[in-house]
Amino acid sequence: NKTKVLVIFGGQSGEHEVSVISAASVIKALHADRYEIQTIGITKDGSWYWGARPEAWKEAKADITNGAKQVAVVLNPQKPYFQAIDGSELPDQGRCDIIFPVMHGPKGEDGTIQGLFEMAGFPYVGSGVLGSSLGMDKDRMKAVFKEAGLPIVPHLTLLRSEINAAPKAAVKRISDSIGFPCFIKPANLGSSVGISKAEDDKQLLEALIYAAKFDRKIVIEKGVKAREVELSVLGNESAKASIPGEIKPTKDFYDYEAKYLDNSSELIIPAILSQKLIEQLQSYAVTAFEAVGASGLSRVDFFVTEDKQIFINEINTMPGFTQISMYPKLWEASGLSYSLLLDELIRLGFEKFKDDA
Ligand code: ADP
Ligand code: MG
Ligand code: MG
């Protein structure tokens, strides 16, 4: 008896394309003898298509929804299912055993779609509503990290309305307290979308206006000169951290292009660090995971300075998941293959569903 897994991908965020690539890898690696796979692709404008193929979406065909059926979710906590808008039949009457939302960014990784799964009554892979939303909001994430005793870089949070009302005052406040270089980030995004580095007042003002296009809340951080080290966390309660990996961006910082387009950044696995630092990072990674209330999986990202100071940068509750992504690569290096990792994530999804009941 195969487990029916529904992979949902795409979505309305700036990370739509990344999701499509991750989903294609996940679908390919789910063992055909254990799983029956169904898919839903969510278009950039938010329509859901059952039977969508990520390969077709990747190729940017004229009609990416070709052959797929637009569906709606039926909120029926005892037996949730999907229904075709045109009234036609869906395989398995639109039912599945568990959902794997391979989506990044707002409305995929931020707790909103997780809330829909909760309302409908579907088990799903990954963090719940709270863990997802805390992991998405860089401002609230930092507050929770700070409370958990994790080292964070100095930062400020400003609202778009404050920036628009008094841009010069905002620039002065930042340059007086944070200084340069600083990083300007929309609070709720990922994949470096909307992020800039500023070296002076002029760049800072431009960066604030740019980031404010993406979010109503903007986080400004002191720029640190450091190595970027990431760890994978896997589990529900009593989760474990992997060995660390290091990212060597070939550009000034790890921006969207460096992450996904030019493929030039190097992953070093394992990161070369002292045993003491590794253990500290592993302990911080698990603390961060528990602090936001994550479950299933997360990638926790750090800065390590030359004098061995550690800062936690962020947690990603649905990290990039292609075969060459850091999250699965770190487990692979610890002996857990990509396919076995998927088995474990699905098992953890069911476990969480049972625990929450
Ligand atoms: P995202 O969630 O979009 O990945 P990050 O906060 O990780 O956003 O920032 C993206 C990249 O920008 C990081 O991987 C790093 O290269 C650079 N960066 C971000 N914040 C800082 C900082 N405070 N100091 C130095 N580099 C930073
Ligand atoms: Mg992120
Ligand atoms: Mg990041």
Coordinates of C-alpha atoms and ligand atoms in Angstrom, one line a residue:
N1 CA 0.0 0.0 0.0
K2 CA 1.7 3.2 -1.2
T3 CA 1.6 6.5 0.6
K4 CA -0.1 9.1 -1.4
V5 CA 2.1 12.2 -1.4
L6 CA 0.9 15.5 -2.8
V7 CA 3.8 17.8 -3.8
I8 CA 2.8 21.4 -4.0
F9 CA 5.1 23.8 -5.7
G10 CA 5.4 27.3 -7.3
G11 CA 3.5 29.9 -5.4
Q12 CA 3.1 33.6 -5.3
S13 CA 6.4 34.6 -3.8
G14 CA 9.6 36.0 -5.4
E15 CA 11.0 32.4 -4.9
H16 CA 8.5 30.8 -7.3
E17 CA 11.2 29.6 -9.7
V18 CA 13.4 28.2 -6.9
S19 CA 10.4 26.2 -5.6
V20 CA 9.8 24.7 -9.1
I21 CA 13.4 23.5 -9.3
S22 CA 13.3 22.1 -5.7
A23 CA 10.0 20.3 -6.4
A24 CA 11.3 18.7 -9.6
S25 CA 14.2 17.1 -7.6
V26 CA 11.9 16.0 -4.8
I27 CA 9.5 14.3 -7.2
K28 CA 12.3 12.5 -9.0
A29 CA 13.7 11.2 -5.8
L30 CA 10.6 9.9 -4.0
H31 CA 10.7 6.1 -4.4
A32 CA 8.1 5.0 -6.8
D33 CA 7.7 1.7 -5.0
R34 CA 6.8 3.5 -1.7
Y35 CA 4.9 6.5 -2.9
E36 CA 2.2 7.5 -5.2
I37 CA 2.9 11.1 -6.2
Q38 CA 0.4 13.7 -7.1
T39 CA 1.2 17.4 -7.8
I40 CA -0.3 20.8 -7.5
G41 CA 1.4 23.8 -9.1
I42 CA 0.4 27.2 -7.8
T43 CA 0.8 30.0 -10.3
K44 CA 2.2 33.4 -9.6
D45 CA -1.3 34.8 -9.3
G46 CA -2.3 32.1 -6.9
S47 CA -4.4 29.6 -8.8
W48 CA -3.9 25.9 -8.0
Y49 CA -3.4 23.3 -10.7
W50 CA -3.6 19.6 -10.0
G51 CA -1.3 17.5 -12.2
A52 CA 1.1 20.3 -13.0
R53 CA 4.6 19.2 -13.9
P54 CA 7.5 21.2 -12.6
E55 CA 9.6 20.4 -15.6
A56 CA 7.0 22.1 -17.8
W57 CA 7.0 25.1 -15.5
K58 CA 10.7 25.3 -15.6
E59 CA 10.8 25.5 -19.3
A60 CA 8.6 28.6 -19.1
K61 CA 6.2 27.2 -21.7
A62 CA 3.5 29.5 -23.0
D63 CA 0.8 27.6 -21.1
I64 CA 2.3 26.1 -18.0
T65 CA -1.0 24.8 -16.8
N66 CA -1.5 22.8 -19.9
G67 CA -2.9 19.4 -19.1
A68 CA -3.4 20.3 -15.4
K69 CA -6.8 21.0 -13.8
Q70 CA -7.6 24.0 -11.7
V71 CA -8.7 22.9 -8.2
A72 CA -10.0 24.1 -4.9
V73 CA -9.4 22.6 -1.5
V74 CA -12.4 21.3 0.3
L75 CA -12.3 22.0 4.1
N76 CA -13.5 18.8 5.5
P77 CA -11.3 18.0 8.6
Q78 CA -12.3 14.3 8.7
K79 CA -11.6 13.7 5.0
P80 CA -10.1 16.7 3.3
Y81 CA -9.7 16.6 -0.5
F82 CA -9.3 18.7 -3.7
Q83 CA -12.0 19.3 -6.2
A84 CA -11.6 20.2 -9.9
I85 CA -13.3 23.6 -10.6
D86 CA -14.8 22.2 -13.8
G87 CA -16.4 19.3 -11.9
S88 CA -14.3 16.6 -13.5
E89 CA -12.9 13.6 -11.7
L90 CA -9.5 13.8 -10.1
P91 CA -7.2 10.7 -9.4
D92 CA -8.0 9.2 -6.0
Q93 CA -11.0 11.6 -5.7
G94 CA -8.5 14.4 -5.0
R95 CA -7.3 12.9 -1.8
C96 CA -3.8 12.3 -0.5
D97 CA -2.2 11.0 2.7
I98 CA 0.2 13.8 3.2
I99 CA 1.2 17.1 1.6
F100 CA 4.8 18.1 0.9
P101 CA 4.8 21.9 0.3
V102 CA 8.0 22.5 -1.5
M103 CA 7.6 26.2 -1.4
H104 CA 9.8 29.1 -0.3
G105 CA 8.9 32.6 0.8
P106 CA 5.6 34.3 1.6
K107 CA 2.4 32.2 1.2
G108 CA 4.5 29.0 1.0
E109 CA 7.0 29.0 3.9
D110 CA 5.4 31.6 6.2
G111 CA 2.6 29.7 7.9
T112 CA -0.2 30.9 5.7
I113 CA -0.5 27.7 3.6
Q114 CA 0.3 25.6 6.6
G115 CA -2.7 27.3 8.3
L116 CA -4.8 26.2 5.3
F117 CA -3.6 22.6 5.7
E118 CA -4.4 22.7 9.4
M119 CA -7.9 24.0 8.7
A120 CA -8.5 21.4 6.0
G121 CA -7.0 18.6 8.1
F122 CA -4.1 17.5 6.0
P123 CA -0.9 16.1 7.4
Y124 CA 2.1 17.9 5.9
V125 CA 5.9 18.0 5.8
G126 CA 7.7 20.7 7.7
S127 CA 7.0 23.4 10.2
G128 CA 3.6 24.4 11.4
V129 CA 2.0 27.8 11.4
L130 CA 4.1 29.4 14.2
G131 CA 7.5 28.0 13.3
S132 CA 7.0 28.9 9.6
S133 CA 5.9 32.5 10.4
L134 CA 8.6 33.2 12.9
G135 CA 11.1 31.7 10.5
M136 CA 10.0 34.0 7.7
D137 CA 9.9 37.3 9.6
K138 CA 13.5 38.4 10.1
D139 CA 12.5 41.0 12.7
R140 CA 10.5 38.7 14.9
M141 CA 13.0 35.8 14.3
K142 CA 15.7 38.0 15.7
A143 CA 13.6 38.8 18.8
V144 CA 13.1 35.2 19.5
F145 CA 16.8 34.3 18.9
K146 CA 17.8 37.1 21.3
E147 CA 15.5 35.8 23.9
A148 CA 17.0 32.3 23.5
G149 CA 20.5 33.7 24.1
L150 CA 21.7 33.4 20.5
P151 CA 24.2 35.9 19.2
I152 CA 22.7 38.2 16.6
V153 CA 24.2 41.2 14.7
P154 CA 23.2 44.7 15.7
H155 CA 20.1 45.7 13.8
L156 CA 17.1 48.1 13.5
T157 CA 13.6 47.5 12.1
L158 CA 11.8 50.3 10.3
L159 CA 8.4 50.5 8.8
R160 CA 7.9 51.5 5.2
S161 CA 5.6 54.3 6.5
E162 CA 8.4 55.7 8.7
I163 CA 10.8 55.6 5.8
N164 CA 8.4 57.3 3.4
A165 CA 7.4 59.9 6.0
A166 CA 11.0 60.9 6.8
P167 CA 13.6 59.3 4.6
K168 CA 16.5 61.5 5.7
A169 CA 15.8 61.0 9.4
A170 CA 15.7 57.2 8.7
V171 CA 19.1 57.3 7.0
K172 CA 20.5 59.4 9.9
R173 CA 19.2 57.1 12.5
I174 CA 20.7 54.1 10.8
S175 CA 24.1 55.7 10.0
D176 CA 24.4 56.9 13.6
S177 CA 23.5 53.5 15.2
I178 CA 24.5 50.8 12.8
G179 CA 27.0 52.5 10.5
F180 CA 28.5 51.1 7.3
P181 CA 28.5 48.8 5.6
C182 CA 25.0 47.7 6.4
F183 CA 22.5 45.3 4.9
I184 CA 19.0 46.3 4.1
K185 CA 16.4 43.6 3.9
P186 CA 12.7 43.2 3.5
A187 CA 11.6 41.4 6.7
N188 CA 9.6 38.7 5.0
L189 CA 11.4 37.2 2.0
G190 CA 14.2 34.9 1.1
S191 CA 16.6 34.0 -1.6
S192 CA 18.2 37.5 -1.1
V193 CA 15.2 39.1 -3.0
G194 CA 15.1 42.9 -2.2
I195 CA 18.4 42.8 -0.2
S196 CA 21.2 45.3 -0.7
K197 CA 24.4 46.3 0.9
A198 CA 25.0 50.0 1.5
E199 CA 28.4 51.7 2.0
D200 CA 27.1 55.3 2.4
D201 CA 24.1 57.5 3.0
K202 CA 23.2 57.6 -0.7
Q203 CA 23.2 53.8 -1.2
L204 CA 21.4 53.4 2.1
L205 CA 18.5 55.6 1.0
E206 CA 18.3 53.8 -2.3
A207 CA 18.4 50.4 -0.6
L208 CA 15.6 51.4 1.9
I209 CA 13.3 52.6 -0.9
Y210 CA 14.1 49.4 -2.9
A211 CA 13.5 47.1 0.1
A212 CA 10.2 48.9 0.9
K213 CA 8.9 47.8 -2.5
F214 CA 8.9 44.2 -1.2
D215 CA 7.7 44.6 2.4
R216 CA 6.1 47.0 4.8
K217 CA 8.8 46.1 7.4
I218 CA 12.5 46.6 6.7
V219 CA 15.4 45.2 8.7
I220 CA 18.8 46.9 8.7
E221 CA 21.8 45.1 10.0
K222 CA 25.4 45.8 10.6
G223 CA 27.5 44.2 7.9
V224 CA 29.9 41.7 9.2
K225 CA 33.0 40.4 7.5
A226 CA 32.7 36.7 8.0
R227 CA 32.5 33.2 6.5
E228 CA 29.0 31.9 5.9
V229 CA 28.4 28.6 7.5
E230 CA 25.1 26.6 7.4
L231 CA 23.8 23.6 9.3
S232 CA 20.8 21.3 8.6
V233 CA 18.4 20.4 11.4
L234 CA 16.2 17.4 11.1
G235 CA 13.5 16.1 13.6
N236 CA 10.5 17.2 15.5
E237 CA 11.0 17.3 19.2
S238 CA 14.7 16.4 20.0
A239 CA 15.9 17.4 16.5
K240 CA 19.5 17.0 15.5
A241 CA 22.0 19.2 13.7
S242 CA 24.2 18.1 10.8
I243 CA 27.9 18.8 10.2
P244 CA 28.4 22.4 9.0
G245 CA 28.9 23.5 5.4
E246 CA 30.4 26.7 4.1
I247 CA 29.3 28.9 1.2
K248 CA 31.9 30.8 -0.7
P249 CA 30.0 33.4 -2.8
T250 CA 32.1 34.5 -5.7
K251 CA 30.4 37.9 -5.5
D252 CA 30.4 40.6 -2.9
F253 CA 27.5 38.8 -1.1
Y254 CA 25.3 35.8 -1.6
D255 CA 22.6 37.5 -3.7
Y256 CA 19.9 35.9 -5.8
E257 CA 22.0 35.7 -8.8
A258 CA 24.9 34.0 -7.0
K259 CA 22.4 31.6 -5.4
Y260 CA 20.5 30.4 -8.4
L261 CA 21.6 31.9 -11.7
D262 CA 25.3 31.9 -12.2
N263 CA 25.9 28.8 -10.1
S264 CA 29.4 30.0 -9.3
S265 CA 29.2 29.9 -5.5
E266 CA 31.1 27.1 -4.0
L267 CA 29.8 24.7 -1.2
I268 CA 32.4 23.3 1.1
I269 CA 31.3 20.3 2.9
P270 CA 32.2 19.9 5.7
A271 CA 33.2 23.4 6.6
I272 CA 36.8 23.5 8.0
L273 CA 36.3 24.6 11.6
S274 CA 37.6 23.5 15.0
Q275 CA 35.6 20.8 16.8
K276 CA 34.8 23.3 19.5
L277 CA 33.3 25.7 17.0
I278 CA 31.3 22.9 15.3
E279 CA 29.8 21.8 18.5
Q280 CA 28.9 25.4 19.4
L281 CA 27.2 25.8 16.0
Q282 CA 25.3 22.6 16.3
S283 CA 24.0 23.6 19.7
Y284 CA 23.0 27.0 18.4
A285 CA 21.3 25.5 15.4
V286 CA 19.1 23.2 17.5
T287 CA 18.4 26.1 19.9
A288 CA 17.3 28.3 17.0
F289 CA 15.1 25.5 15.7
E290 CA 13.4 25.1 19.0
A291 CA 13.2 28.8 19.6
V292 CA 11.0 29.5 16.6
G293 CA 9.1 26.2 17.1
A294 CA 10.1 24.6 13.9
S295 CA 9.5 21.0 13.0
G296 CA 10.6 18.5 10.4
L297 CA 13.5 20.4 8.8
S298 CA 15.3 23.8 8.8
R299 CA 18.6 25.1 7.6
V300 CA 20.2 27.4 10.1
D301 CA 22.7 30.0 8.7
F302 CA 25.6 31.6 10.6
F303 CA 28.4 34.1 10.2
V304 CA 31.7 33.1 11.6
T305 CA 34.3 35.9 11.8
E306 CA 38.0 35.7 11.5
D307 CA 38.4 35.9 15.3
K308 CA 35.9 33.0 15.6
Q309 CA 32.9 35.0 16.7
I310 CA 29.6 33.4 15.8
F311 CA 26.5 35.3 14.8
I312 CA 23.3 33.6 13.8
N313 CA 21.9 35.0 10.5
E314 CA 18.6 33.2 10.0
I315 CA 16.6 30.0 10.0
N316 CA 15.0 28.8 6.8
T317 CA 12.1 26.4 7.5
M318 CA 11.8 25.2 3.9
P319 CA 15.4 25.6 2.5
G320 CA 16.4 25.0 -1.1
F321 CA 15.9 21.4 -1.8
T322 CA 17.5 20.5 -5.1
Q323 CA 20.0 17.7 -5.3
I324 CA 22.8 20.2 -5.1
S325 CA 21.3 22.3 -2.3
M326 CA 23.1 22.7 1.0
Y327 CA 20.3 21.2 3.1
P328 CA 20.2 17.7 1.6
K329 CA 24.0 17.8 0.8
L330 CA 24.8 18.1 4.5
W331 CA 22.8 15.1 5.4
E332 CA 24.2 13.1 2.4
A333 CA 27.7 13.9 3.8
S334 CA 26.5 12.4 7.1
G335 CA 25.3 9.2 5.4
L336 CA 21.7 10.0 4.8
S337 CA 20.9 9.9 1.1
Y338 CA 18.5 12.4 -0.6
S339 CA 15.8 9.7 -0.9
L340 CA 16.1 8.5 2.7
L341 CA 16.0 12.1 3.8
L342 CA 12.6 12.4 2.0
D343 CA 11.4 9.2 3.7
E344 CA 12.3 10.7 7.1
L345 CA 10.7 14.0 6.4
I346 CA 7.4 12.3 5.5
R347 CA 7.6 10.2 8.6
L348 CA 8.2 13.3 10.7
G349 CA 5.2 14.9 9.0
F350 CA 2.9 12.1 10.1
E351 CA 4.4 12.0 13.5
K352 CA 3.7 15.8 14.0
F353 CA 0.1 15.3 12.8
K354 CA -0.4 12.6 15.4
D355 CA 1.2 14.6 18.2
D356 CA -0.9 17.7 17.4
A357 CA -4.2 15.8 17.3
Ligands
ADP1 P1 17.7 35.5 2.7 O1 16.7 35.1 3.6 O2 17.1 36.2 1.5 O3 18.7 34.4 2.3 P2 19.9 36.7 4.3 O4 19.6 37.4 5.5 O5 20.5 35.3 4.4 O6 18.6 36.7 3.4 O7 20.9 37.5 3.4 C1 21.4 37.1 2.1 C2 22.9 37.2 2.0 O8 23.3 38.5 2.2 C3 23.6 36.4 3.0 O9 23.8 35.0 2.6 C4 25.0 37.1 3.1 O10 25.8 36.8 2.0 C5 24.6 38.6 3.0 N1 24.3 39.2 4.3 C6 23.1 39.3 4.9 N2 23.2 39.9 6.1 C7 24.5 40.2 6.3 C8 25.3 40.9 7.3 N3 24.7 41.4 8.4 N4 26.6 40.9 7.1 C9 27.2 40.4 6.0 N5 26.6 39.8 5.0 C10 25.3 39.7 5.1
MG2 MG 16.2 33.2 4.3
MG3 MG 19.9 33.5 3.7

